[in-house]
């Protein structure tokens, strides 16, 4: 059983795409071997660098097992006439490659049919791979493909060599005009450009190591060690952990090392955010900090070569960083010539969206929306400074006109916040108020993902919500609703951010009201003429229901089960904080036997009510206690009013767990009811009365969650 | 630590070495195009040569004007006008990356002592209806070259593909000479006296005066008028070429023989001649002028962000019009079907994760 190696040699693949493609290639090969009945005895592993994707399979069968199968043919009646085979029989025999005389007859319920036992010889693995691997390679998913040779031949970057081997034999496949061989290539510079001959798959990894090429896991180890070692030369320093950056440099190198560089400490006058962005996003450097987390005038660069023995590389990198920091400082200083307040007017010239007007228009809308939200929060008794919200909303987008944001777009919001802190905003603005304004601006794009935190202050939260609600409202009113993978304005992310912010700040909002108000802010605008008003609120409602569902299921501190989330959102999906509280309560009690049983009972009640409505059976307007016959139904009916009262009292106090425990106490009465009472009786009056009883129970006790949505494990104590 | 400066190439030697390198590999060494352009890509030697089926290898220095990048000669890293060495390899040889690395060795860079990386960087020019896939080549953390496999140009899908190598000459030379300011680059050194002429001596006045012109003095109203005149004339030429097509019938050498021979040959012959002499190159110059006036207006702050997209689309319409007409004129009917609507870079949705549109390739440093 030979080992298999496939290596696709490529010009540098974008770092961000390597991991997924490498996994996909392994999965494709695994599936292919399985489909072709060639499952390997050993492991299938993958190996990748910027210049190659490779898969290794240990112990692949050298050919498929032969396959014997019975093939059915035409009916005997058609196949034979007067005992002689007809053309139909001959055709079948020919098709299956069996002598007419060796055809069999099988008896089926539909009569006699011809059949043949056919043995198909298994094909060799080399033959199969040569035929099928090219298709698998060509079908790897890349978000962005290119041509380099012929139209129709697409890949992420030009493919330059192929290695395909079964032990020491080359698999005779060809792709993109390249025949596969046994020659790989080493590190571009360090290996001296000689071909790396692979004697057999099991020698692949070592042969590459000799040619200065390491696998991804090893590269990460080497990089982390090198970063540690370089950092240790500065007492008390540590490098800032940055997993995405580590992943990037792992995929930019084949044989990594790291160097420590320095920059002029006077650049530390610039905000840390700016320095770190230049280092991380533009130069892929790691920042270094002291024990207190303060940035030090050093950086770490990861190289794709072994060492920088004479310091040339460090010198070059320091030179580039100096130029970049100089630019940043120039932009920072230039930007101070115009205050944020003066920049508000400039926003008239910055397009927000072609049909929705300028950022000035947006600013005016967001300011009113945010102020209204602040009013609601204030009235609910929470601490909030509406003045801060008002001011921050006015200035939030002004940094879009600054040179620094034009250069470093990822710093939008942050730059505005930083400028708001150092500039004079208003003559009589108290410094603590100014600080709050700057914090709100700084945070207002947050949270950018489920992992990212919400804005730190309530004022920042309100600004963030208003800004996002305004965008979503405008886009939805224009009919630009996300669908499938199409969400060019990242509206889902923005809505997720709103939900998360509302939940974490426990804000007393209803999503539909925010969105109705956000929509109303467009009234009378030019943009409104382009709106197609149809179904705005409905579309917004179902969009936000999905976002809330996503939040409750996926936010790390929640992760509620899907049925709990469904049960809770079936009642109401508009009040985020309330939905989260109800989900928490339902999650806590759902494991108890009483609650399981109640859930099953509710399902049963809903079924009965549904059947009744399908049959057009009448349900009484209200339960008539005198019209009930059995003790158990009278007992249940008698229990309802007082239980409703206690449940309601707890519910209003938002003691959802307490309320649910009250409902669970109904279990014996409900069990008794279903044990003794038949609802769908012939007596119209009695049936209507009993249906009314069920309806009352369902209605009165579904104010926290729709229990019928809860998945029970078949335990049904009502039987 | 500093590098031994005296050993490193002067600016002009750098250019000569690179030109010699590509000349030795069969490239035509062209001279800079004499109409203002923002990048070497816009010169016809790239824009028009990458269209159509004919193989071509060319290298040229292209002074590239970007009015908005001017800094009055005060910023050590930014220039209004910088020089690019533009190389087109059509089709790209299999060893195109190795060839590129050899060119670095040819200008004295010992790659074993440096760190070189090819980092994803896809280039797109909305103004030209062009985009490509490639890398920025990073040398010790400095982007020295933009390496692009052109996929589409002027809205025309390319076949064969061309590789485009754009060297940022000032930043490369500043790196080689280890100077922190572009103006300190040694442009020339007299072999007899050893006297050095610095970049600043050659170009500083340019930077100072054109920064003033572009940011302060250029007359907005007349720049708009120039823009509109060039646009109208270019448009008219493109339209006239299209109507020429209709009036004279398509010149298709294969078909002529079947019809009434004399008449058909006469007409089609005249048509073909008329067609091949039609001044599409003149139309393209007008399109380049529009692009340049747009850049001046942009630097003057005369184009609001709202208008910007619209004006870019107007220039693109000209570029696409010329490219399609050029395809038709030079390569005939068989390429008509190839033409597809102007695609923007690939199938990724616009959004936060999409790489930012490059404002331009390789401004001097940083």
mmCIF file with all atom_site columns, C-alpha atoms in Angstrom, chain B residues 292-357:
data_model
loop_
_atom_site.group_PDB
_atom_site.id
_atom_site.type_symbol
_atom_site.label_atom_id
_atom_site.label_alt_id
_atom_site.label_comp_id
_atom_site.label_asym_id
_atom_site.label_entity_id
_atom_site.label_seq_id
_atom_site.pdbx_PDB_ins_code
_atom_site.Cartn_x
_atom_site.Cartn_y
_atom_site.Cartn_z
_atom_site.occupancy
_atom_site.B_iso_or_equiv
_atom_site.pdbx_formal_charge
_atom_site.auth_seq_id
_atom_site.auth_comp_id
_atom_site.auth_asym_id
_atom_site.auth_atom_id
_atom_site.pdbx_PDB_model_num
ATOM 1  C CA . UNK B 1 292 ? -5.023  64.895 -15.835 1.00 0.00 ? 292 UNK B CA 1
ATOM 2  C CA . UNK B 1 293 ? -7.509  67.778 -15.577 1.00 0.00 ? 293 UNK B CA 1
ATOM 3  C CA . UNK B 1 294 ? -9.562  65.680 -13.235 1.00 0.00 ? 294 UNK B CA 1
ATOM 4  C CA . UNK B 1 295 ? -6.480  65.256 -11.027 1.00 0.00 ? 295 UNK B CA 1
ATOM 5  C CA . UNK B 1 296 ? -5.842  68.992 -11.021 1.00 0.00 ? 296 UNK B CA 1
ATOM 6  C CA . UNK B 1 297 ? -9.449  69.754 -10.142 1.00 0.00 ? 297 UNK B CA 1
ATOM 7  C CA . UNK B 1 298 ? -9.272  67.151 -7.421  1.00 0.00 ? 298 UNK B CA 1
ATOM 8  C CA . UNK B 1 299 ? -6.119  68.726 -5.967  1.00 0.00 ? 299 UNK B CA 1
ATOM 9  C CA . UNK B 1 300 ? -7.786  72.129 -6.109  1.00 0.00 ? 300 UNK B CA 1
ATOM 10 C CA . UNK B 1 301 ? -10.606 70.688 -4.026  1.00 0.00 ? 301 UNK B CA 1
ATOM 11 C CA . UNK B 1 302 ? -13.018 71.558 -6.813  1.00 0.00 ? 302 UNK B CA 1
ATOM 12 C CA . UNK B 1 303 ? -14.625 68.144 -6.981  1.00 0.00 ? 303 UNK B CA 1
ATOM 13 C CA . UNK B 1 304 ? -16.874 67.227 -4.117  1.00 0.00 ? 304 UNK B CA 1
ATOM 14 C CA . UNK B 1 305 ? -16.882 63.660 -2.971  1.00 0.00 ? 305 UNK B CA 1
ATOM 15 C CA . UNK B 1 306 ? -20.398 63.392 -4.309  1.00 0.00 ? 306 UNK B CA 1
ATOM 16 C CA . UNK B 1 307 ? -19.293 64.420 -7.787  1.00 0.00 ? 307 UNK B CA 1
ATOM 17 C CA . UNK B 1 308 ? -16.108 62.425 -7.720  1.00 0.00 ? 308 UNK B CA 1
ATOM 18 C CA . UNK B 1 309 ? -17.550 59.053 -8.628  1.00 0.00 ? 309 UNK B CA 1
ATOM 19 C CA . UNK B 1 310 ? -19.486 60.603 -11.482 1.00 0.00 ? 310 UNK B CA 1
ATOM 20 C CA . UNK B 1 311 ? -16.468 62.351 -12.999 1.00 0.00 ? 311 UNK B CA 1
ATOM 21 C CA . UNK B 1 312 ? -14.364 59.204 -12.719 1.00 0.00 ? 312 UNK B CA 1
ATOM 22 C CA . UNK B 1 313 ? -17.125 57.349 -14.544 1.00 0.00 ? 313 UNK B CA 1
ATOM 23 C CA . UNK B 1 314 ? -16.984 59.935 -17.352 1.00 0.00 ? 314 UNK B CA 1
ATOM 24 C CA . UNK B 1 315 ? -13.255 59.383 -17.838 1.00 0.00 ? 315 UNK B CA 1
ATOM 25 C CA . UNK B 1 316 ? -13.735 55.641 -17.646 1.00 0.00 ? 316 UNK B CA 1
ATOM 26 C CA . UNK B 1 317 ? -16.394 55.808 -20.347 1.00 0.00 ? 317 UNK B CA 1
ATOM 27 C CA . UNK B 1 318 ? -13.798 57.399 -22.627 1.00 0.00 ? 318 UNK B CA 1
ATOM 28 C CA . UNK B 1 319 ? -11.099 54.863 -21.753 1.00 0.00 ? 319 UNK B CA 1
ATOM 29 C CA . UNK B 1 320 ? -13.487 51.985 -22.327 1.00 0.00 ? 320 UNK B CA 1
ATOM 30 C CA . UNK B 1 321 ? -14.735 53.536 -25.559 1.00 0.00 ? 321 UNK B CA 1
ATOM 31 C CA . UNK B 1 322 ? -11.204 53.885 -26.901 1.00 0.00 ? 322 UNK B CA 1
ATOM 32 C CA . UNK B 1 323 ? -10.176 50.385 -25.801 1.00 0.00 ? 323 UNK B CA 1
ATOM 33 C CA . UNK B 1 324 ? -13.139 48.764 -27.503 1.00 0.00 ? 324 UNK B CA 1
ATOM 34 C CA . UNK B 1 325 ? -12.688 50.752 -30.669 1.00 0.00 ? 325 UNK B CA 1
ATOM 35 C CA . UNK B 1 326 ? -8.979  49.904 -30.628 1.00 0.00 ? 326 UNK B CA 1
ATOM 36 C CA . UNK B 1 327 ? -9.767  46.206 -30.334 1.00 0.00 ? 327 UNK B CA 1
ATOM 37 C CA . UNK B 1 328 ? -12.091 46.504 -33.269 1.00 0.00 ? 328 UNK B CA 1
ATOM 38 C CA . UNK B 1 329 ? -9.711  48.545 -35.374 1.00 0.00 ? 329 UNK B CA 1
ATOM 39 C CA . UNK B 1 330 ? -6.613  46.477 -34.730 1.00 0.00 ? 330 UNK B CA 1
ATOM 40 C CA . UNK B 1 331 ? -7.975  42.989 -34.289 1.00 0.00 ? 331 UNK B CA 1
ATOM 41 C CA . UNK B 1 332 ? -11.304 42.991 -36.064 1.00 0.00 ? 332 UNK B CA 1
ATOM 42 C CA . UNK B 1 333 ? -14.542 41.241 -35.632 1.00 0.00 ? 333 UNK B CA 1
ATOM 43 C CA . UNK B 1 334 ? -13.322 38.129 -33.880 1.00 0.00 ? 334 UNK B CA 1
ATOM 44 C CA . UNK B 1 335 ? -12.730 40.077 -30.674 1.00 0.00 ? 335 UNK B CA 1
ATOM 45 C CA . UNK B 1 336 ? -16.062 41.784 -30.557 1.00 0.00 ? 336 UNK B CA 1
ATOM 46 C CA . UNK B 1 337 ? -17.679 39.013 -28.581 1.00 0.00 ? 337 UNK B CA 1
ATOM 47 C CA . UNK B 1 338 ? -14.955 39.056 -25.985 1.00 0.00 ? 338 UNK B CA 1
ATOM 48 C CA . UNK B 1 339 ? -15.942 42.453 -24.754 1.00 0.00 ? 339 UNK B CA 1
ATOM 49 C CA . UNK B 1 340 ? -17.760 42.438 -21.498 1.00 0.00 ? 340 UNK B CA 1
ATOM 50 C CA . UNK B 1 341 ? -19.128 45.181 -19.311 1.00 0.00 ? 341 UNK B CA 1
ATOM 51 C CA . UNK B 1 342 ? -16.549 46.927 -17.179 1.00 0.00 ? 342 UNK B CA 1
ATOM 52 C CA . UNK B 1 343 ? -15.932 44.627 -14.311 1.00 0.00 ? 343 UNK B CA 1
ATOM 53 C CA . UNK B 1 344 ? -14.523 45.842 -11.093 1.00 0.00 ? 344 UNK B CA 1
ATOM 54 C CA . UNK B 1 345 ? -12.044 43.720 -9.276  1.00 0.00 ? 345 UNK B CA 1
ATOM 55 C CA . UNK B 1 346 ? -13.457 40.263 -9.048  1.00 0.00 ? 346 UNK B CA 1
ATOM 56 C CA . UNK B 1 347 ? -16.386 38.922 -7.141  1.00 0.00 ? 347 UNK B CA 1
ATOM 57 C CA . UNK B 1 348 ? -15.778 40.043 -3.614  1.00 0.00 ? 348 UNK B CA 1
ATOM 58 C CA . UNK B 1 349 ? -18.431 42.228 -2.109  1.00 0.00 ? 349 UNK B CA 1
ATOM 59 C CA . UNK B 1 350 ? -17.401 45.709 -1.191  1.00 0.00 ? 350 UNK B CA 1
ATOM 60 C CA . UNK B 1 351 ? -17.058 46.015 2.515   1.00 0.00 ? 351 UNK B CA 1
ATOM 61 C CA . UNK B 1 352 ? -14.731 46.437 5.329   1.00 0.00 ? 352 UNK B CA 1
ATOM 62 C CA . UNK B 1 353 ? -12.474 43.523 4.528   1.00 0.00 ? 353 UNK B CA 1
ATOM 63 C CA . UNK B 1 354 ? -11.914 44.378 0.959   1.00 0.00 ? 354 UNK B CA 1
ATOM 64 C CA . UNK B 1 355 ? -8.449  45.737 0.385   1.00 0.00 ? 355 UNK B CA 1
ATOM 65 C CA . UNK B 1 356 ? -8.614  49.453 -0.048  1.00 0.00 ? 356 UNK B CA 1
ATOM 66 C CA . UNK B 1 357 ? -8.573  50.755 -3.526  1.00 0.00 ? 357 UNK B CA 1
#
